[in-house]
CSV table of C-alpha atoms in Angstrom, one decimal:
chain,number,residue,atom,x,y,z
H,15,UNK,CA,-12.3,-17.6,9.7
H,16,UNK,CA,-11.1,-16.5,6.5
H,17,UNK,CA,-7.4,-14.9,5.8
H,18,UNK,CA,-7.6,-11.2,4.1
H,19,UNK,CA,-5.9,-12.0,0.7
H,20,UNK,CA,-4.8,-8.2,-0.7
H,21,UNK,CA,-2.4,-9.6,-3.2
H,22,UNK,CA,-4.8,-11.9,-4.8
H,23,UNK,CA,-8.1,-10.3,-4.5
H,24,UNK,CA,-6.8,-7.5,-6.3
H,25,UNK,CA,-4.8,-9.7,-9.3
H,26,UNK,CA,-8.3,-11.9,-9.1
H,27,UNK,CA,-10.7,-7.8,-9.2
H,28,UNK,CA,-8.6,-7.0,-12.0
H,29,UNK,CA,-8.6,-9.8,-14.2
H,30,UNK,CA,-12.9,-9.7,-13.3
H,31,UNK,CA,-12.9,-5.9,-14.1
H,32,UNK,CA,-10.8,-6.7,-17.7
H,33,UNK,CA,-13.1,-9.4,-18.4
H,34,UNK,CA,-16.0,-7.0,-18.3
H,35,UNK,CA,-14.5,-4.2,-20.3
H,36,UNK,CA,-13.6,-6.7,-23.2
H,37,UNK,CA,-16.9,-8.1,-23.5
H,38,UNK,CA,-18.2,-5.0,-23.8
H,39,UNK,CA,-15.8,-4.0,-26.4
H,40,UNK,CA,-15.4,-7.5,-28.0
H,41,UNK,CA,-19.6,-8.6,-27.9
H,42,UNK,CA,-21.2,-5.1,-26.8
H,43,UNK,CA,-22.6,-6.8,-23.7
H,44,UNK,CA,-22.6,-6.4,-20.0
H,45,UNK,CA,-21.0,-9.4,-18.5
H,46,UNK,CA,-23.8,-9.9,-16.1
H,47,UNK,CA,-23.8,-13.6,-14.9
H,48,UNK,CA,-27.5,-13.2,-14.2
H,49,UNK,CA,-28.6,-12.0,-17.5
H,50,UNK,CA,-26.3,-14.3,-19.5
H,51,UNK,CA,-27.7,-17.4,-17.9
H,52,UNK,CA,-31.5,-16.2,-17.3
H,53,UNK,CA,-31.6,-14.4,-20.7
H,54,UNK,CA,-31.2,-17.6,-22.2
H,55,UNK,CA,-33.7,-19.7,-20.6
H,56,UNK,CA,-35.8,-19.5,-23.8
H,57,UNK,CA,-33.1,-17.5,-25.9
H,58,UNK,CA,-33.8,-18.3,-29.6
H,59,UNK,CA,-31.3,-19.9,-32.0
H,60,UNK,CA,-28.6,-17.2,-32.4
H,61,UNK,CA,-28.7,-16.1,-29.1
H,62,UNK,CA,-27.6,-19.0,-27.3
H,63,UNK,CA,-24.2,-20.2,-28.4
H,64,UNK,CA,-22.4,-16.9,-26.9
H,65,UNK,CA,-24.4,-17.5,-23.6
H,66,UNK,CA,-23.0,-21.5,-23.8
H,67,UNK,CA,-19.8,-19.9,-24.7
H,68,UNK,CA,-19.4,-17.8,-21.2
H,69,UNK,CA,-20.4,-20.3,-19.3
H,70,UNK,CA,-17.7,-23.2,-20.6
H,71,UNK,CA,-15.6,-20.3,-20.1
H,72,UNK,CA,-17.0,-19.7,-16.6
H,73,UNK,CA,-16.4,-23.2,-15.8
H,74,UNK,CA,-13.2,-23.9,-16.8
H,75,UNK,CA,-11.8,-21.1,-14.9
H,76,UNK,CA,-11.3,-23.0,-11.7
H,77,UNK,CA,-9.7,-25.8,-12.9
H,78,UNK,CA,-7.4,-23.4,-15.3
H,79,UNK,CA,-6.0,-21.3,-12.0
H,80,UNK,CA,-6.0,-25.5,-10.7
H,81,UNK,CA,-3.4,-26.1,-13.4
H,82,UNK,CA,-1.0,-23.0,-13.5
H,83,UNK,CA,-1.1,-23.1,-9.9
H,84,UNK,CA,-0.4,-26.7,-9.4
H,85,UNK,CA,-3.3,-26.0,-6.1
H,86,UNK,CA,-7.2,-26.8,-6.8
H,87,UNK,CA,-9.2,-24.0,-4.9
H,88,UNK,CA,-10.8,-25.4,-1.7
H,89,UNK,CA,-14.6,-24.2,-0.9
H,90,UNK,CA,-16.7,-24.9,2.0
H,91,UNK,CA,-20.2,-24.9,1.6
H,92,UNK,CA,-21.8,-24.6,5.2
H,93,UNK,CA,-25.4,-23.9,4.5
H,94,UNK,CA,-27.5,-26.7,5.3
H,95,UNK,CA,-29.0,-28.2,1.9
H,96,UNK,CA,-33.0,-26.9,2.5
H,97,UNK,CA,-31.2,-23.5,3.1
H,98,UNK,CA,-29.4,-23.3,-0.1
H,99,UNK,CA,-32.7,-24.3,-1.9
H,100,UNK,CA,-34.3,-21.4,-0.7
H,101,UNK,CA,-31.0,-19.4,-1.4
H,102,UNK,CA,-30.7,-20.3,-4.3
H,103,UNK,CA,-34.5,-19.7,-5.6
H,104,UNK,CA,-34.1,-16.4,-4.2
H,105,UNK,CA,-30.6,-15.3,-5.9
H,106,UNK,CA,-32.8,-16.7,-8.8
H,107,UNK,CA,-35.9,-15.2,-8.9
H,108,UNK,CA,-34.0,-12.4,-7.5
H,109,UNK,CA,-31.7,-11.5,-9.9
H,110,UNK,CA,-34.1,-11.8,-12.7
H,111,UNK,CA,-36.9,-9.5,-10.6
H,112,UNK,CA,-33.8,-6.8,-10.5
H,113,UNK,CA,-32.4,-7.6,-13.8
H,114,UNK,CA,-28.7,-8.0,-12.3
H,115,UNK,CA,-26.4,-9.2,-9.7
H,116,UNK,CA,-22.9,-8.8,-8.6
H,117,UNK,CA,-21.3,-9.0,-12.0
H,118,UNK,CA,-23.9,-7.0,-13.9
H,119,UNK,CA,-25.0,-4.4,-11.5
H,120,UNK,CA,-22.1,-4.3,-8.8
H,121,UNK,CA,-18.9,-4.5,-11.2
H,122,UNK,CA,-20.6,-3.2,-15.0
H,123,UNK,CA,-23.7,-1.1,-13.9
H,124,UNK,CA,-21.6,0.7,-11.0
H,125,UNK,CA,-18.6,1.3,-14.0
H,126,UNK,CA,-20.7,3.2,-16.0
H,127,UNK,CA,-22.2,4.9,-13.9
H,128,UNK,CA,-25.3,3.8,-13.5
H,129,UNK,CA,-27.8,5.2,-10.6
H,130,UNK,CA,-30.2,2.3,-11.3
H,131,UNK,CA,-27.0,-0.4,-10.7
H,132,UNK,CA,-26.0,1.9,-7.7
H,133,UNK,CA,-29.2,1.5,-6.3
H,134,UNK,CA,-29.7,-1.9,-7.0
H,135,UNK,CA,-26.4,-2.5,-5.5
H,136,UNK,CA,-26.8,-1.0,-2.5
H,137,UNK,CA,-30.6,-3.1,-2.0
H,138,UNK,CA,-28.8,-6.5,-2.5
H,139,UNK,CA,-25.8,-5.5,0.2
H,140,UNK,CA,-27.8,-4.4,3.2
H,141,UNK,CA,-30.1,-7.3,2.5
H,142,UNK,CA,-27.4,-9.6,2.3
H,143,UNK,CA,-25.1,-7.7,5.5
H,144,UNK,CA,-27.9,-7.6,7.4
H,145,UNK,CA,-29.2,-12.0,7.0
H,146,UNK,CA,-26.0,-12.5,7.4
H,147,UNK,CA,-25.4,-10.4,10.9
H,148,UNK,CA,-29.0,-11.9,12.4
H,149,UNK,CA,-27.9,-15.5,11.9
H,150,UNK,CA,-24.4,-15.0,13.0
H,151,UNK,CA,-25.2,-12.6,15.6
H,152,UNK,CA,-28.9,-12.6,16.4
H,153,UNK,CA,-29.4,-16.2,16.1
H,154,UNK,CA,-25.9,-17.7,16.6
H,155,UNK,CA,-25.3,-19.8,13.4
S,14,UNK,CA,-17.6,-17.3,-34.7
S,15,UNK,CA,-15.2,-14.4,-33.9
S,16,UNK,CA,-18.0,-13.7,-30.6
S,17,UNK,CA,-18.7,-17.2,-30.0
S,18,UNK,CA,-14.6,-17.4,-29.3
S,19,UNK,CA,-14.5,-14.4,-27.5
S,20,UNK,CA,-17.3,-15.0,-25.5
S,21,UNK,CA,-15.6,-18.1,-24.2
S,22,UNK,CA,-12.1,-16.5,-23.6
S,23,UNK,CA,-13.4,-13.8,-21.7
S,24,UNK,CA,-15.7,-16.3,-19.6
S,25,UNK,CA,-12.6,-18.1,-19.2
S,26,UNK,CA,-10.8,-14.7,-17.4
S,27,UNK,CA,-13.4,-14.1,-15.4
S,28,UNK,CA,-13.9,-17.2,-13.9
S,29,UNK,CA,-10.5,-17.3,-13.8
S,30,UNK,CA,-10.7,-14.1,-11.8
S,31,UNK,CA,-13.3,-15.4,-9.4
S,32,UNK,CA,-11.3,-17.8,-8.6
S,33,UNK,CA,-7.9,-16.4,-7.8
S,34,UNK,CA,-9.8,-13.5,-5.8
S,35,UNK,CA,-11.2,-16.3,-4.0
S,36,UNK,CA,-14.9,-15.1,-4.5
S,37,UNK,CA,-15.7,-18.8,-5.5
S,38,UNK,CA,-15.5,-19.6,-1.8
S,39,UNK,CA,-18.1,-18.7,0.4
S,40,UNK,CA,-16.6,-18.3,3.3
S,41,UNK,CA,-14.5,-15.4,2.2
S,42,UNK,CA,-17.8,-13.5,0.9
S,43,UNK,CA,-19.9,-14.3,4.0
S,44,UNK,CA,-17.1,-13.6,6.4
S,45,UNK,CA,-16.6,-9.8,4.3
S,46,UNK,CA,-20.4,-9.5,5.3
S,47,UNK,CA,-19.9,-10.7,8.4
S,48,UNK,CA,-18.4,-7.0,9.6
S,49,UNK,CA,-19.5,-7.7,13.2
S,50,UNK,CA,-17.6,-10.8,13.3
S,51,UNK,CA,-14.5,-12.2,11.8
S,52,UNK,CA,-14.1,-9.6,8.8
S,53,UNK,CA,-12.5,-10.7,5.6
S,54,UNK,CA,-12.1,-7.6,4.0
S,55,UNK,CA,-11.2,-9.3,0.7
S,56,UNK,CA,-14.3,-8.5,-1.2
S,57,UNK,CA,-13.9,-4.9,-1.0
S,58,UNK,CA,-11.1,-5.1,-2.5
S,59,UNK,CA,-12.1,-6.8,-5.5
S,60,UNK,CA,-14.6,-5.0,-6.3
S,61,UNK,CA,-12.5,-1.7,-6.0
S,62,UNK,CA,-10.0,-3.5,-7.8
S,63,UNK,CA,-12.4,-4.4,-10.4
S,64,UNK,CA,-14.1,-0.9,-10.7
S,65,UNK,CA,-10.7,0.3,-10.8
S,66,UNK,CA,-10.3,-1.4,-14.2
S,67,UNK,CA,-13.9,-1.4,-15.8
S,68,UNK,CA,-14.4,2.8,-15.1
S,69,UNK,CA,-11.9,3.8,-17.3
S,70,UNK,CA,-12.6,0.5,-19.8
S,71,UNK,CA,-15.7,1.8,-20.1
S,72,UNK,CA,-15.0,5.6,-20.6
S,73,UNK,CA,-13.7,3.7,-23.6
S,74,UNK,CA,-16.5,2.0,-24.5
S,75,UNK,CA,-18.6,4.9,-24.2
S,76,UNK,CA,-16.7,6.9,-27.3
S,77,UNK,CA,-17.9,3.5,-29.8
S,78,UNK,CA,-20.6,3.2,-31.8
S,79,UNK,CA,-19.8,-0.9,-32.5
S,80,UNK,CA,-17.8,-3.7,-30.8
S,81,UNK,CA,-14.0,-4.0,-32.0
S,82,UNK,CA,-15.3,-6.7,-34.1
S,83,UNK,CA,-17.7,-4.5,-36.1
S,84,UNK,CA,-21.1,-5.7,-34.0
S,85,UNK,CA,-23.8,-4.1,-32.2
S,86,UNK,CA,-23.4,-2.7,-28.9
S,87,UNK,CA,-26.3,-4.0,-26.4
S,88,UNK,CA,-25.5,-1.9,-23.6
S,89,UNK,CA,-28.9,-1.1,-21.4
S,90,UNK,CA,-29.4,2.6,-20.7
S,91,UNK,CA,-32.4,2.3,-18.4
S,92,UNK,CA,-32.3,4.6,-15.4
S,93,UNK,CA,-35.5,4.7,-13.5
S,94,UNK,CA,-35.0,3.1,-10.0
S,95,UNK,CA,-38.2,0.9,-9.6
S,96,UNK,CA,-39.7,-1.6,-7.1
S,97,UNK,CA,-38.8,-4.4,-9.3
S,98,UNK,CA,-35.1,-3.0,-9.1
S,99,UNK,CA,-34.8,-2.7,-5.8
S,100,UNK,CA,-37.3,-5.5,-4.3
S,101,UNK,CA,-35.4,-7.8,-7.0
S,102,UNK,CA,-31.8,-6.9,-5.3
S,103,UNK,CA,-33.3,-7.0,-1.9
S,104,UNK,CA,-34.5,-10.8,-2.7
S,105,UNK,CA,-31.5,-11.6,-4.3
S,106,UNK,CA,-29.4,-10.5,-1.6
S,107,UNK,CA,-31.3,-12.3,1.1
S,108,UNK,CA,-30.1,-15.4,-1.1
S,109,UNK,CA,-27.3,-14.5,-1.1
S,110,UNK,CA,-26.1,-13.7,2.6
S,111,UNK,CA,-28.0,-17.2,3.1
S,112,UNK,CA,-25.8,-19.3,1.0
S,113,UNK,CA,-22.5,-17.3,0.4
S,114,UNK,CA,-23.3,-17.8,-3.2
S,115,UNK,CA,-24.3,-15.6,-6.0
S,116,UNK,CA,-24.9,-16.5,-10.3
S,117,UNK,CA,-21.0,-16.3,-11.4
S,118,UNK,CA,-19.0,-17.4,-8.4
S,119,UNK,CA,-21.9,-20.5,-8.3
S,120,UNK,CA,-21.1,-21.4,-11.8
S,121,UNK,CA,-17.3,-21.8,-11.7
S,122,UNK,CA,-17.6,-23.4,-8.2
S,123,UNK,CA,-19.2,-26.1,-10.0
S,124,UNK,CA,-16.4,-27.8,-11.3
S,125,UNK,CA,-15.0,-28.0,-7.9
S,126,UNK,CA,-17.1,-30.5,-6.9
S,127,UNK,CA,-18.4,-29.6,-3.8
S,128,UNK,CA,-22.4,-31.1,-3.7
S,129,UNK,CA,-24.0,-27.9,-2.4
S,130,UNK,CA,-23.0,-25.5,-5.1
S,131,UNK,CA,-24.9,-28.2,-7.4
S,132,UNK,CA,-28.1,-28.1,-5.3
S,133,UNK,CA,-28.1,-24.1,-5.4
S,134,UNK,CA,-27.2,-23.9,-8.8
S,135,UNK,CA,-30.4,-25.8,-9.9
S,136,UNK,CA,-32.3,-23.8,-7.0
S,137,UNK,CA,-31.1,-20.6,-8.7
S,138,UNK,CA,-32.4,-21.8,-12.4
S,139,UNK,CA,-35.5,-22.9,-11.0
S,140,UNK,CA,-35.9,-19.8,-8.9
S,141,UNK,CA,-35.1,-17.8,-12.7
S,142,UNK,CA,-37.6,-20.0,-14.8
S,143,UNK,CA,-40.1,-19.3,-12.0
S,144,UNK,CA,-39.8,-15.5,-12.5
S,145,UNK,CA,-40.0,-16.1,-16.4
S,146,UNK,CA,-43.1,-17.6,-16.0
S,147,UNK,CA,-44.6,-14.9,-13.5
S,148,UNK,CA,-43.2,-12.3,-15.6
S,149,UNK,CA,-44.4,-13.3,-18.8
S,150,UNK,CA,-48.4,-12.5,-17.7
């Protein structure tokens, strides 16, 4: 059981949004976390230090709020760990197969009004609503 | 150089944003798809707050012709709606009602420590360099 969190999810959707409008304005990209990371498995010299770049960036974000907080985030992870192997090969193959995720398709490709992000958007929710209602519901995970 | 630093400031906000939205925690993500059980509408909200910002950001966009710093603009402008589009997102979001987890939010949950989000991240570049390879015949 998680606590609705208004205040900060909307400070936290904001701060996501802005960083997507600036790197489109600041590196003319979409800030898709899919693309920047499987768009550089194999990227050529040139376009991999903006790719490293995001992802230090990415990384340090956690232990940034950490600091001006004075609270480290807690996360649980309850999958068991074959289950987030398959997860995880699926977001990844996934994601590539789709060309986008969350970030890319859900926040940028839904901004600019893109019917292909729409689409893609609405694909990866009712798959995702609908794993997660059989193993809560159907199966009783 | 100017990119390069850029690049890395704005990856900074957004996983800065991630994390105070509390999309870095899978519980709040699962439990917002969860909407037969204990609903956490939190998600909603940040993506509406985040559309909220990045529609009229890009409106702005739109009107340029180069970055602010005098580069190209890489913007896609594909819009078929294909199998690979759709069967791609359905794949991905199977993953991702599965673990809780998706690219971003499994990045910056790295540094918290937590073992899993290792073991999925490295399942998630596998699962990519295994559609490279497909992809590439």
């Amino acid at each position: 059981m998680t606590d609705f969190t208004p205040l900060t999810g909307l400070i936290g959707g904001a701060m996501i949004g802005l960083a997507a409008v600036l790197f489109a304005l600041l590196n003319g990209r979409i800030a898709g976390i899919s693309g920047i990371l499987g768009g550089g498995l194999g990227a050529v010299a040139g376009d991999r230090l903006w790719r490293v770049a995001f992802i230090i960036g990415l990384l340090a974000g956690p232990p940034l709020v950490a600091a001006v907080t004075g609270s480290a985030p807690t996360i649980l992870v309850q999958a068991p760990l074959p289950v987030l192997i398959v997860a995880g090969l699926l977001v990844g193959f996934g994601t590539r197969l789709g060309n986008g995720c969350t970030s890319g398709h859900g926040v940028c490709g839904i901004a600019r009004g893109s019917r292909r992000s729409m689409a893609a958007t609405v694909a990866f929710f009712a798959s995702a609503l609908l794993v997660v209602h059989v193993i809560r519901h159907l199966l009783g995970a | 150089m100017a990119a390069t630093l850029s690049s890395l400031l704005i990856g900074l906000l957004f996983g800065a944003g991630l994390t105070v939205s509390g999309m870095i925690d899978p519980r709040k993500v699962l439990n917002f798809l969860d909407v037969a059980g204990h609903w956490d509408p939190t998600l909603g909200l940040v993506m509406g707050a985040a559309l909220a910002v990045a529609v009229p950001g890009f409106a702005l966009v739109r009107r340029r012709d180069a970055t602010l710093l005098g580069g190209a603009l890489r913007l896609p402008d594909r819009s078929d709606i294909d199998l690979r589009l759709i069967g791609g997102g359905v794949l991905f979001g199977v993953g991702w009602g599965l673990a809780g987890l998706c690219p971003g939010p499994a990045i910056a949950a790295l540094t918290t420590g937590v073992p899993g989000v290792a073991v999925f991240v490295v399942a998630m570049l596998a699962g990519m360099a295994v559609h490279r390879l497909i992809a590439r015949r």
